[in-house]
mmCIF file of N, CA and C in Angstrom:
data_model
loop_
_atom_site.group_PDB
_atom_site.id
_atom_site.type_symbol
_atom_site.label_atom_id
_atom_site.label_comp_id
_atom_site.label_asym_id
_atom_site.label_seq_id
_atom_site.Cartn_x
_atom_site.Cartn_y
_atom_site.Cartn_z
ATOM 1 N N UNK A 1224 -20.594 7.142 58.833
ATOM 2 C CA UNK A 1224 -21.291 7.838 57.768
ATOM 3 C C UNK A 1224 -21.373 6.907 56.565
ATOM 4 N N UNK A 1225 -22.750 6.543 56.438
ATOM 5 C CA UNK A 1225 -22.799 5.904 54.736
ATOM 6 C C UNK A 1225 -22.726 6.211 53.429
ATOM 7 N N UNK A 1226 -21.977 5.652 52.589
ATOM 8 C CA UNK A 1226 -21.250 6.083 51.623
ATOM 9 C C UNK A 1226 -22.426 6.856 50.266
ATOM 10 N N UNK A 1227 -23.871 6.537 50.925
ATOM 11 C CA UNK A 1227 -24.689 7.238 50.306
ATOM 12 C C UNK A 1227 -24.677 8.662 50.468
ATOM 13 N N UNK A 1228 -25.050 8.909 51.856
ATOM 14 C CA UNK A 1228 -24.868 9.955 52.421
ATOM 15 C C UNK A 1228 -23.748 10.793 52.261
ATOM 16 N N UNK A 1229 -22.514 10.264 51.686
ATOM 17 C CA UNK A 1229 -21.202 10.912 51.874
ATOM 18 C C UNK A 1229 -21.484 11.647 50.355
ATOM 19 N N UNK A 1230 -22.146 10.525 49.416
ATOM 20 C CA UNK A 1230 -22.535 11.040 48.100
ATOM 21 C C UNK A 1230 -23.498 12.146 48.086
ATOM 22 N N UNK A 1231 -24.418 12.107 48.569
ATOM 23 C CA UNK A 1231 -25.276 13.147 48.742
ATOM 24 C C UNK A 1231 -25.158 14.419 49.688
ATOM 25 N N UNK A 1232 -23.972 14.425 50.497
ATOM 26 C CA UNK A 1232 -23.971 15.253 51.245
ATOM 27 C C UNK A 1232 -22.593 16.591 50.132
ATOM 28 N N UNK A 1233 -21.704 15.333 49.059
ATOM 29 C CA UNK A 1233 -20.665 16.361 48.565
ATOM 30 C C UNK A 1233 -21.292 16.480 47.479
ATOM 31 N N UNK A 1234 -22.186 16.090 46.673
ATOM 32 C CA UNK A 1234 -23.186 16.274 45.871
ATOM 33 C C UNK A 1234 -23.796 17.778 45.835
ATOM 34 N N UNK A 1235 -24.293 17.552 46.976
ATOM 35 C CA UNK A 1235 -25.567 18.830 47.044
ATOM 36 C C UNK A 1235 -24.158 20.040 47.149
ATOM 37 N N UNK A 1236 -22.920 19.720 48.044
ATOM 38 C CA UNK A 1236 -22.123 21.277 48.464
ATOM 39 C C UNK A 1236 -21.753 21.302 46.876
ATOM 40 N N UNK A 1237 -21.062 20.476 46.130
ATOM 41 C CA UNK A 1237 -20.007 20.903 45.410
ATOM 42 C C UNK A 1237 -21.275 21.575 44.483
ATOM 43 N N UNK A 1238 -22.727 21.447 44.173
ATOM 44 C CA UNK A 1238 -23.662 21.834 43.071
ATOM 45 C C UNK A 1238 -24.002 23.389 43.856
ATOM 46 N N UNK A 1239 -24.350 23.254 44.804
ATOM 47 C CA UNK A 1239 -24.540 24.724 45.593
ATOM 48 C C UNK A 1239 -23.182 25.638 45.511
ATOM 49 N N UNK A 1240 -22.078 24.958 45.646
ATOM 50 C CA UNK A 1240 -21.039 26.272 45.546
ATOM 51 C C UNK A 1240 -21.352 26.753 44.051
ATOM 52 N N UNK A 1241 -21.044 25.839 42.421
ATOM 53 C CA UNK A 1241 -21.732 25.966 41.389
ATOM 54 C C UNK A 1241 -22.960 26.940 40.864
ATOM 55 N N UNK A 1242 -23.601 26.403 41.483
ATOM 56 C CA UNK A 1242 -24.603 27.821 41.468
ATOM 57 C C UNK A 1242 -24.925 28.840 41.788
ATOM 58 N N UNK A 1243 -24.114 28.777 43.176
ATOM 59 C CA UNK A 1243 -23.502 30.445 43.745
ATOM 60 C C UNK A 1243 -22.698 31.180 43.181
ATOM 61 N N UNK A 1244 -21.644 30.609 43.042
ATOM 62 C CA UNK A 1244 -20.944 31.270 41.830
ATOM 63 C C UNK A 1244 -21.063 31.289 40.106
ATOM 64 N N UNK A 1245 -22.284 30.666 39.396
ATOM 65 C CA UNK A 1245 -22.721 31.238 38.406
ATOM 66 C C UNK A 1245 -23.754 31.855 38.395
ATOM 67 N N UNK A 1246 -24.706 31.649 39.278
ATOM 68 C CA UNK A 1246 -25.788 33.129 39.347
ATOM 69 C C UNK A 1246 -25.269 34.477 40.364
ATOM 70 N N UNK A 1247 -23.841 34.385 40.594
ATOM 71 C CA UNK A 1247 -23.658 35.452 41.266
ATOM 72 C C UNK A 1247 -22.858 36.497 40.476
ATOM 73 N N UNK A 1248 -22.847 37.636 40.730
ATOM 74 C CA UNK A 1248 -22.118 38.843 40.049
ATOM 75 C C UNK A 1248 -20.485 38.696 40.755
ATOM 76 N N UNK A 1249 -19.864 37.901 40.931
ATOM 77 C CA UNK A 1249 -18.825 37.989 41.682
ATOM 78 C C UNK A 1249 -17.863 39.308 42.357
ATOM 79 N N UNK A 1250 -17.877 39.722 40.885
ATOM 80 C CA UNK A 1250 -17.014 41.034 41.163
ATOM 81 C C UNK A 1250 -17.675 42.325 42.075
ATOM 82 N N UNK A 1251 -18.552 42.152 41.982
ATOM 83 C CA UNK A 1251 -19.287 42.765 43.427
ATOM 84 C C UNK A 1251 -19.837 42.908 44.189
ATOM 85 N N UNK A 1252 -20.348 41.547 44.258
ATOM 86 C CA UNK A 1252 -20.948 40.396 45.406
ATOM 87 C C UNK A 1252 -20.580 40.685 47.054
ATOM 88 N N UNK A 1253 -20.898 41.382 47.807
ATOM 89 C CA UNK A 1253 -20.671 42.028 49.285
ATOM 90 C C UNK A 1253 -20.124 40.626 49.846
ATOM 91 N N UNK A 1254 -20.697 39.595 49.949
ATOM 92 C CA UNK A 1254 -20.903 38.608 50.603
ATOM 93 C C UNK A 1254 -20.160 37.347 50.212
ATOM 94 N N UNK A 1255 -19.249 37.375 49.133
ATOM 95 C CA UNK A 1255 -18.296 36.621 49.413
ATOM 96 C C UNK A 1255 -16.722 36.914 49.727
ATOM 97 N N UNK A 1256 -15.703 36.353 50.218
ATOM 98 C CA UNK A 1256 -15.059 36.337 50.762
ATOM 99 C C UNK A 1256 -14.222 37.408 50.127
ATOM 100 N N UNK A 1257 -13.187 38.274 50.673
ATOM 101 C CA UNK A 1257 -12.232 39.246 50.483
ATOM 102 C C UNK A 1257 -10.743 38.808 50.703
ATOM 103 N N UNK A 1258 -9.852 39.135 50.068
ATOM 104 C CA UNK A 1258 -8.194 38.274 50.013
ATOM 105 C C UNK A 1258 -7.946 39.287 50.899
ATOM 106 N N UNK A 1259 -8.038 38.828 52.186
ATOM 107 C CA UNK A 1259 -7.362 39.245 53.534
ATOM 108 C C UNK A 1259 -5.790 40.391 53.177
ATOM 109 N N UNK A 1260 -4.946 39.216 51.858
ATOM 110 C CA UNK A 1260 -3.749 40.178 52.026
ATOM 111 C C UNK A 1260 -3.429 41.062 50.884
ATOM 112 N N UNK A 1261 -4.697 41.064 49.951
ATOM 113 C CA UNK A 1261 -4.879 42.483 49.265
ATOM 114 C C UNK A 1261 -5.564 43.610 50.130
ATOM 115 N N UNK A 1262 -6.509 43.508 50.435
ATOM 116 C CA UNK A 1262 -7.045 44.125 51.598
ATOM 117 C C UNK A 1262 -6.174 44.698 52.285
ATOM 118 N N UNK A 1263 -5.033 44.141 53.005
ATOM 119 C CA UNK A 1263 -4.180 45.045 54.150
ATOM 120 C C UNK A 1263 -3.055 45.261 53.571
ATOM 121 N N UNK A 1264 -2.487 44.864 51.745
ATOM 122 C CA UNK A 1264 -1.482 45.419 51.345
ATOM 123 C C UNK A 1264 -1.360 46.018 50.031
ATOM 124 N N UNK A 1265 -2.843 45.831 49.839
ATOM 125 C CA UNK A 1265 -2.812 46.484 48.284
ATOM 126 C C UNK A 1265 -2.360 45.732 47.274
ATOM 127 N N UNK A 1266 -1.445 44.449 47.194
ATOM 128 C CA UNK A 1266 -1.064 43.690 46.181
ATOM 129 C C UNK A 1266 -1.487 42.432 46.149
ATOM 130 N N UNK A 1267 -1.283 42.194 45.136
ATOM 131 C CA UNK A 1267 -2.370 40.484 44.633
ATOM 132 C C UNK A 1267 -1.601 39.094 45.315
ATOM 133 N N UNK A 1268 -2.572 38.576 46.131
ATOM 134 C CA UNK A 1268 -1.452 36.568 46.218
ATOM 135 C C UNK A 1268 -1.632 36.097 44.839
ATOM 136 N N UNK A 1269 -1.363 34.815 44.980
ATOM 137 C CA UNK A 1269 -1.627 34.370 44.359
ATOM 138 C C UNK A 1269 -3.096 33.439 43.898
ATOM 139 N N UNK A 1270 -3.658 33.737 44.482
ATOM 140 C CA UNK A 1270 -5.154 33.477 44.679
ATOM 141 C C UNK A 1270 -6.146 34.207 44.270
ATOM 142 N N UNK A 1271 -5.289 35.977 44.060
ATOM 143 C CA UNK A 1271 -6.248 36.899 43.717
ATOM 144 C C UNK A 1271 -7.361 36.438 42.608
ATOM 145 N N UNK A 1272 -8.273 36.873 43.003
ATOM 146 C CA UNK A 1272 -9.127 36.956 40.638
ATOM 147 C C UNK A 1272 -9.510 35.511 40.910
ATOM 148 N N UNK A 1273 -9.131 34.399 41.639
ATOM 149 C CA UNK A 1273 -9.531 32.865 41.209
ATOM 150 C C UNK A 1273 -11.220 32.884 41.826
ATOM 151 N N UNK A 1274 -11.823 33.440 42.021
ATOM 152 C CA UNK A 1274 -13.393 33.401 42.430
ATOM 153 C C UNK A 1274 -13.972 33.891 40.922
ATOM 154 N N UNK A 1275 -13.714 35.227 40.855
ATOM 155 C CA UNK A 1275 -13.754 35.593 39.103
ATOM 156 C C UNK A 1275 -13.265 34.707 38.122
ATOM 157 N N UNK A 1276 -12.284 33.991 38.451
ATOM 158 C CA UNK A 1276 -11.539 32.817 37.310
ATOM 159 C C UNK A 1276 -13.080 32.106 37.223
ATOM 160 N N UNK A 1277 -13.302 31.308 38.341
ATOM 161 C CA UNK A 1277 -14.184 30.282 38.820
ATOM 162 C C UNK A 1277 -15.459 30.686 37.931
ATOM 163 N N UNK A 1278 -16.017 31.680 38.253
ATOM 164 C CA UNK A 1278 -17.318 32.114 37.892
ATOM 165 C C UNK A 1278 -16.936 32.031 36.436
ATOM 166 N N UNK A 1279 -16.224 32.783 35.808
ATOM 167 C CA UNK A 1279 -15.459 32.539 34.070
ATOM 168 C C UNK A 1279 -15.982 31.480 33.502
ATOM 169 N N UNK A 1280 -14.881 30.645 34.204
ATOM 170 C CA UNK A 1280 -15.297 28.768 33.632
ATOM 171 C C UNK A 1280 -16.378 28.240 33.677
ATOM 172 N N UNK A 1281 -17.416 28.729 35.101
ATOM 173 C CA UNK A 1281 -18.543 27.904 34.827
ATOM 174 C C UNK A 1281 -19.514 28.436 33.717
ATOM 175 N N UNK A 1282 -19.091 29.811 33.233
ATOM 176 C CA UNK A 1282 -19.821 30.636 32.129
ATOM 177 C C UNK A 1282 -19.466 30.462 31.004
ATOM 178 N N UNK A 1283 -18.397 29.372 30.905
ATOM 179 C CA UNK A 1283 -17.225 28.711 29.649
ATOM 180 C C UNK A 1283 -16.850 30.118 28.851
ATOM 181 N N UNK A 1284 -16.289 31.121 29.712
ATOM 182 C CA UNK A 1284 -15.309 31.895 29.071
ATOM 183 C C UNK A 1284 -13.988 31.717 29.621
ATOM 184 N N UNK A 1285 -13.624 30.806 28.905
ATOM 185 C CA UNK A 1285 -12.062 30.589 29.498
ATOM 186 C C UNK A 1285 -10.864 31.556 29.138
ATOM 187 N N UNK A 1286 -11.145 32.389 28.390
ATOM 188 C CA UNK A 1286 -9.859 33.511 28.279
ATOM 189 C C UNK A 1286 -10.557 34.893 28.967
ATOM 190 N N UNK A 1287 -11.422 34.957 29.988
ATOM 191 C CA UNK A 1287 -12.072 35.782 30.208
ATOM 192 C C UNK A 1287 -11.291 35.524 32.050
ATOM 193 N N UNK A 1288 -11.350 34.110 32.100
ATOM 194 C CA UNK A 1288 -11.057 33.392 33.148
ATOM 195 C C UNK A 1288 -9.457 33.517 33.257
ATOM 196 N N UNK A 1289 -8.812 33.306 32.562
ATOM 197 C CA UNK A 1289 -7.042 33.400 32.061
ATOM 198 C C UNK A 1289 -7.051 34.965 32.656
ATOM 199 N N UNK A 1290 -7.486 35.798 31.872
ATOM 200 C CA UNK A 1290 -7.422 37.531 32.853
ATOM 201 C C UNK A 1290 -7.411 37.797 34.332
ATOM 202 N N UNK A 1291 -8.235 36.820 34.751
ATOM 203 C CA UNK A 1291 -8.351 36.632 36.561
ATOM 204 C C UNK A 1291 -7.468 36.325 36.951
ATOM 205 N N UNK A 1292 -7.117 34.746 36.875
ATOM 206 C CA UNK A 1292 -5.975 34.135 37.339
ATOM 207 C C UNK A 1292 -5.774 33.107 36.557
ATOM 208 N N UNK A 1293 -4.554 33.733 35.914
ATOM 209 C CA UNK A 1293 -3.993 32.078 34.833
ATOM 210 C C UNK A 1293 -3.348 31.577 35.230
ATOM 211 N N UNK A 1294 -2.739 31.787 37.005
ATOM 212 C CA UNK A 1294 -2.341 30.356 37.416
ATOM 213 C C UNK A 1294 -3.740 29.988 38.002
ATOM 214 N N UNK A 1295 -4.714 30.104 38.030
ATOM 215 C CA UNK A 1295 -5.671 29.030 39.027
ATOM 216 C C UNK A 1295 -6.277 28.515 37.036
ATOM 217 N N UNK A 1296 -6.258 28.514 36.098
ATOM 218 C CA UNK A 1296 -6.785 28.082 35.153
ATOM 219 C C UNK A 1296 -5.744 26.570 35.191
ATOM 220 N N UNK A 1297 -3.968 27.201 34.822
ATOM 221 C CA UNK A 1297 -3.251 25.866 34.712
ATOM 222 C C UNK A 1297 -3.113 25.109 35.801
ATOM 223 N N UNK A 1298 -3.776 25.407 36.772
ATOM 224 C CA UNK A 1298 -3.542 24.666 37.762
ATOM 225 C C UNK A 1298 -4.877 23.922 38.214
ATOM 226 N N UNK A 1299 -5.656 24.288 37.338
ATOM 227 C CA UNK A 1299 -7.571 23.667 37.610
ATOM 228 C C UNK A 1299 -6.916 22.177 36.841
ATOM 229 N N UNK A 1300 -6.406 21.648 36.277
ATOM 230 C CA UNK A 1300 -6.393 20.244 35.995
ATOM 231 C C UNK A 1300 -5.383 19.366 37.189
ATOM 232 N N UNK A 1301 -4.802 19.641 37.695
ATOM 233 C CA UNK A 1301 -4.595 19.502 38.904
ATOM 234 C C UNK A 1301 -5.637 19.179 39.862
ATOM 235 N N UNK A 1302 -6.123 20.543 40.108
ATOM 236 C CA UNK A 1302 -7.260 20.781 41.041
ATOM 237 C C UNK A 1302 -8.347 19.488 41.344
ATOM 238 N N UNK A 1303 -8.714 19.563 39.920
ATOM 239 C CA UNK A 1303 -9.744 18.245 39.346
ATOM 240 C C UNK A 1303 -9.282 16.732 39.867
ATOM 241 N N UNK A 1304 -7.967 16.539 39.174
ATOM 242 C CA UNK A 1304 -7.478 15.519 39.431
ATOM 243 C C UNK A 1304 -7.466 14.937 40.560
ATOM 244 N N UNK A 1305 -6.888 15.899 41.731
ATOM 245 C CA UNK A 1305 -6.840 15.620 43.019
ATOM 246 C C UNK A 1305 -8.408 15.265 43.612
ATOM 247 N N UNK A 1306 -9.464 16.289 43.118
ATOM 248 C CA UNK A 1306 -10.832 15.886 43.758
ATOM 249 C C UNK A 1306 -11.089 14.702 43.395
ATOM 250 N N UNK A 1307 -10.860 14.378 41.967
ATOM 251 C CA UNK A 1307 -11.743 12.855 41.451
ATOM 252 C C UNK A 1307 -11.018 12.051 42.229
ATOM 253 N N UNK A 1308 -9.582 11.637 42.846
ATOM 254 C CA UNK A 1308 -8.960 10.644 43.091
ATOM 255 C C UNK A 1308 -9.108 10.537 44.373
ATOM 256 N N UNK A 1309 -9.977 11.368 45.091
ATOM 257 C CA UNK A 1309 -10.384 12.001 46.173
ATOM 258 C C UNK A 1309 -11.343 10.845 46.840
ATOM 259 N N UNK A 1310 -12.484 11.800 45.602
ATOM 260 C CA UNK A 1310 -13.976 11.103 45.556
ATOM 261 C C UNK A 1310 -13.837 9.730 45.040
ATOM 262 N N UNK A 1311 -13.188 8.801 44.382
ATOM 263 C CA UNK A 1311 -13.065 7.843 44.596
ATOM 264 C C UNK A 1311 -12.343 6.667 45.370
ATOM 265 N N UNK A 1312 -11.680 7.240 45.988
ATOM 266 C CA UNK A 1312 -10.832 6.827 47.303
ATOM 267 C C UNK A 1312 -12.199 6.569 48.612
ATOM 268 N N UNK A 1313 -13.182 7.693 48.473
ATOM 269 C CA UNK A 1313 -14.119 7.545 49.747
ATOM 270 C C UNK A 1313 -14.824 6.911 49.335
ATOM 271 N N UNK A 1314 -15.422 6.526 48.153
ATOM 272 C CA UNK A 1314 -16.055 5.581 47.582
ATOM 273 C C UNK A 1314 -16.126 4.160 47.391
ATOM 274 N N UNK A 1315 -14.405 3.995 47.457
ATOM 275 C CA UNK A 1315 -14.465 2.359 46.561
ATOM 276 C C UNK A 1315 -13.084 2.122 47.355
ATOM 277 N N UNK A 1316 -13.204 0.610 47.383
ATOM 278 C CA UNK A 1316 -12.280 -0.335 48.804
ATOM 279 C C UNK A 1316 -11.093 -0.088 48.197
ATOM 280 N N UNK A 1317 -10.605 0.090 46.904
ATOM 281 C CA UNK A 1317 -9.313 -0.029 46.702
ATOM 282 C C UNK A 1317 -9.114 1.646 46.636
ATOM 283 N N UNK A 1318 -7.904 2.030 46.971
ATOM 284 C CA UNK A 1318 -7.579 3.192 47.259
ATOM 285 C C UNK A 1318 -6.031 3.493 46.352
ATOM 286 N N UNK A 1319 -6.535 5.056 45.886
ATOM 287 C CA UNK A 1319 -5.257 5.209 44.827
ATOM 288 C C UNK A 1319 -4.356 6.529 45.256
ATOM 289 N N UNK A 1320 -3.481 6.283 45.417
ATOM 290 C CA UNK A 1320 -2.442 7.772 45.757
ATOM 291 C C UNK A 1320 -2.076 8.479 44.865
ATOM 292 N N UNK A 1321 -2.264 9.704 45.239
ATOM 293 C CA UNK A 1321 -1.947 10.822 44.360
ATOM 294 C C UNK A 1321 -0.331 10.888 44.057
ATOM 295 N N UNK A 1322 0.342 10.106 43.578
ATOM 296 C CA UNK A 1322 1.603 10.526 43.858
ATOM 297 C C UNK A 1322 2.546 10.984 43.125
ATOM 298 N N UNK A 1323 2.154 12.298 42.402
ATOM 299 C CA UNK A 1323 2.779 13.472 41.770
ATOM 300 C C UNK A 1323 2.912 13.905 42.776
ATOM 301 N N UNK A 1324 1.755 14.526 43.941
ATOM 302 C CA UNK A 1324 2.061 15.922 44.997
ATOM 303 C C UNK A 1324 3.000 15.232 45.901
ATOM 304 N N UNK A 1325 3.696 13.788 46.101
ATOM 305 C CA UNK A 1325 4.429 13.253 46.351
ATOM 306 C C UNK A 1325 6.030 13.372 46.110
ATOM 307 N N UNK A 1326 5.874 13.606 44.779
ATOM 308 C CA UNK A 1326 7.529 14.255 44.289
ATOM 309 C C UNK A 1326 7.714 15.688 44.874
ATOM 310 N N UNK A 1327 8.767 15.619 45.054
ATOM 311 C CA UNK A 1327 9.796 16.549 45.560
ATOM 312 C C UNK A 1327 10.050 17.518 44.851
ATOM 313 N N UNK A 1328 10.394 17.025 44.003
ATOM 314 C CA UNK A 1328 10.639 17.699 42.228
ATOM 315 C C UNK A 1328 9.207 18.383 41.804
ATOM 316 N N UNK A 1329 8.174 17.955 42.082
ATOM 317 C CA UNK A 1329 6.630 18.601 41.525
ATOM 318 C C UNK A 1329 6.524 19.321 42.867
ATOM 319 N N UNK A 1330 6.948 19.212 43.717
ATOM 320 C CA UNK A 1330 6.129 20.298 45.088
ATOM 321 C C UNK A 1330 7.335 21.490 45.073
ATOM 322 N N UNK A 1331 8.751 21.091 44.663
ATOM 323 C CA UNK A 1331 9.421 22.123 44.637
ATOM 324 C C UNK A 1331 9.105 23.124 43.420
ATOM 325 N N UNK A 1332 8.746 22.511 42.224
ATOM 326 C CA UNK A 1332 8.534 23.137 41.031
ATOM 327 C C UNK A 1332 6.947 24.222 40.816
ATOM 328 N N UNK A 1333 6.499 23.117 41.799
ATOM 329 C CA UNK A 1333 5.197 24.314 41.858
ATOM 330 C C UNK A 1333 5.498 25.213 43.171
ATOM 331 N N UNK A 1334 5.797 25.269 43.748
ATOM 332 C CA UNK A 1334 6.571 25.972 44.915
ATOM 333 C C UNK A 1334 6.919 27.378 44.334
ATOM 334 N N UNK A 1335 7.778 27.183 43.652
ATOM 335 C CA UNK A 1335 8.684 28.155 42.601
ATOM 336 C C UNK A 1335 7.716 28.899 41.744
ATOM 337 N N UNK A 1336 6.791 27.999 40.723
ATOM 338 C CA UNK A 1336 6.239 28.763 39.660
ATOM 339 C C UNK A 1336 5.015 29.301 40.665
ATOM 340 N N UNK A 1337 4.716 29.318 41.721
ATOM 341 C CA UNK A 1337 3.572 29.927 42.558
ATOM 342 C C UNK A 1337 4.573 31.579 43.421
ATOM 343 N N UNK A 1338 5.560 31.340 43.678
ATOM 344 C CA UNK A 1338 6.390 32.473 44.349
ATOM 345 C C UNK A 1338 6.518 33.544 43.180
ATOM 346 N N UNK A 1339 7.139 33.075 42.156
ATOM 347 C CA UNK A 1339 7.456 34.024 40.796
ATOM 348 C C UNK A 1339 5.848 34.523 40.305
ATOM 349 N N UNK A 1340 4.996 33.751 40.408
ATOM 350 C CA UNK A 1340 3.725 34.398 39.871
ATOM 351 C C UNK A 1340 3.194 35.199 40.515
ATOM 352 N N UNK A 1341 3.371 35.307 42.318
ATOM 353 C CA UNK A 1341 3.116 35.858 43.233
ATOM 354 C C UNK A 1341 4.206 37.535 43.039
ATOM 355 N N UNK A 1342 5.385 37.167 42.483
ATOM 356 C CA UNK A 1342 5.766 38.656 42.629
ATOM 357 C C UNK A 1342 5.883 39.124 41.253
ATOM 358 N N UNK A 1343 5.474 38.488 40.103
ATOM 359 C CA UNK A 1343 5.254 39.227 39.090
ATOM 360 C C UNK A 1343 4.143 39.771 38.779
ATOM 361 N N UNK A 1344 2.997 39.177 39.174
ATOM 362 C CA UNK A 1344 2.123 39.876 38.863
ATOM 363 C C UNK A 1344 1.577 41.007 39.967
ATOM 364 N N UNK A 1345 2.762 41.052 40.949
ATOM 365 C CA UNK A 1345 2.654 42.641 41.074
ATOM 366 C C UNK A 1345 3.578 43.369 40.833
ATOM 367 N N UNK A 1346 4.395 43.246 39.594
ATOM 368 C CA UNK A 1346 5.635 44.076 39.032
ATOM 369 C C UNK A 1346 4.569 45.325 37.972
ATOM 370 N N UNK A 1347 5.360 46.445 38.428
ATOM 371 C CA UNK A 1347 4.533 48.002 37.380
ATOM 372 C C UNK A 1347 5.125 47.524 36.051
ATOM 373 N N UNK A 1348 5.771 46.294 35.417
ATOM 374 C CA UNK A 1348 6.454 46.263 34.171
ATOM 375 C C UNK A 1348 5.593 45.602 33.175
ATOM 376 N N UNK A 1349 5.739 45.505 32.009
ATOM 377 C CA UNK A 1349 4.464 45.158 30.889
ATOM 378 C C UNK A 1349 5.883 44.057 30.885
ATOM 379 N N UNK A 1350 5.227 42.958 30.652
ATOM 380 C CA UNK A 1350 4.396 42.202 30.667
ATOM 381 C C UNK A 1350 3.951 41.850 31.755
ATOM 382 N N UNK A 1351 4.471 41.919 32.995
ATOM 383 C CA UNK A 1351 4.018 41.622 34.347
ATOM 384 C C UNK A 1351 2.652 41.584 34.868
ATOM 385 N N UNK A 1352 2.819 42.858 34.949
ATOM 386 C CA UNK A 1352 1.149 43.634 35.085
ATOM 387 C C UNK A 1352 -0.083 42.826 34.449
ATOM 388 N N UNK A 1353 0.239 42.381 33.292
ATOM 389 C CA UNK A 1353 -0.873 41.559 32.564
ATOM 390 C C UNK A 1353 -1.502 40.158 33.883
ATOM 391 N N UNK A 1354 -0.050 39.960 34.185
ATOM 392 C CA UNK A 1354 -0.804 38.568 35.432
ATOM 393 C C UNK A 1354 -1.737 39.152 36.517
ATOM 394 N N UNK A 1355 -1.963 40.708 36.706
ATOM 395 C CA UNK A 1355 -2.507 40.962 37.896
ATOM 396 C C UNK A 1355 -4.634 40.904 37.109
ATOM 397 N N UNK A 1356 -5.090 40.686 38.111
ATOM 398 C CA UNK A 1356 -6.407 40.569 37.841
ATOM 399 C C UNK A 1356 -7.199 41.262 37.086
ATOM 400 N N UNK A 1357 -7.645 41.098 36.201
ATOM 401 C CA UNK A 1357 -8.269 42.725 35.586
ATOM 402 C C UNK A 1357 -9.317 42.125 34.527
ATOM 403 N N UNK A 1358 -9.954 42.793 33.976
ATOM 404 C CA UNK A 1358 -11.603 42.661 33.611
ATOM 405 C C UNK A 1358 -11.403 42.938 31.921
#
């Protein structure tokens, strides 16, 4: 595969997901995907709201986006990071390692702050409740 093609082929997806999710109504959009384990348990992963986060940001309401999921907000510079070092790794002869997700110490630490966010924001307690998804 030529490295044109590799450009134009993540080009066109990453601009099409983009525009699906800012001309779309997310929150009640039939047709995109459903969190399998709210669906069969009634309580939020940690993933809940991050499609609504998503749509937020590309509408640059970022505290609108924080209500969805404010771990997928602190964790979008991450996110980023990893794609760019990504996309230039397939790009260009010299190649760079990500190597934060490498520490032990950063995979255990996000490990942790992803479990605790996962069961607080389905705690009935104020402040808790605030982490669960809401409009």
């Amino acid at each position: 595969m030529s490295k044109a093609f590799k450009l134009i082929l993540i080009s066109t997806t990453v601009s099409a997901v983009a525009l699906l999710y800012f001309f779309t109504d997310v929150g009640t959009a039939k047709y995109l995907p459903r969190c399998p384990f709210n669906y069969l348990t009634g309580l939020f992963c940690p993933g809940c709201g991050s499609q609504r986060a998503f749509a937020a940001l590309l509408h640059g309401h970022l505290l609108a986006a924080g209500k969805f999921n404010l771990l997928f907000i602190v964790c979008a510079p991450l996110i980023i990071y990893s794609a760019l070092i990504t996309l230039i790794n397939a790009f260009s002869t010299r190649q760079f390692s990500q190597k934060i997700f490498y520490s032990p110490l950063f995979v255990k630490g996000l490990l942790a702050i992803v479990i605790f966010f996962w069961v607080a924001r389905n705690l009935p307690l104020y402040p808790f409740y605030l982490l669960a998804p809401h409009s």
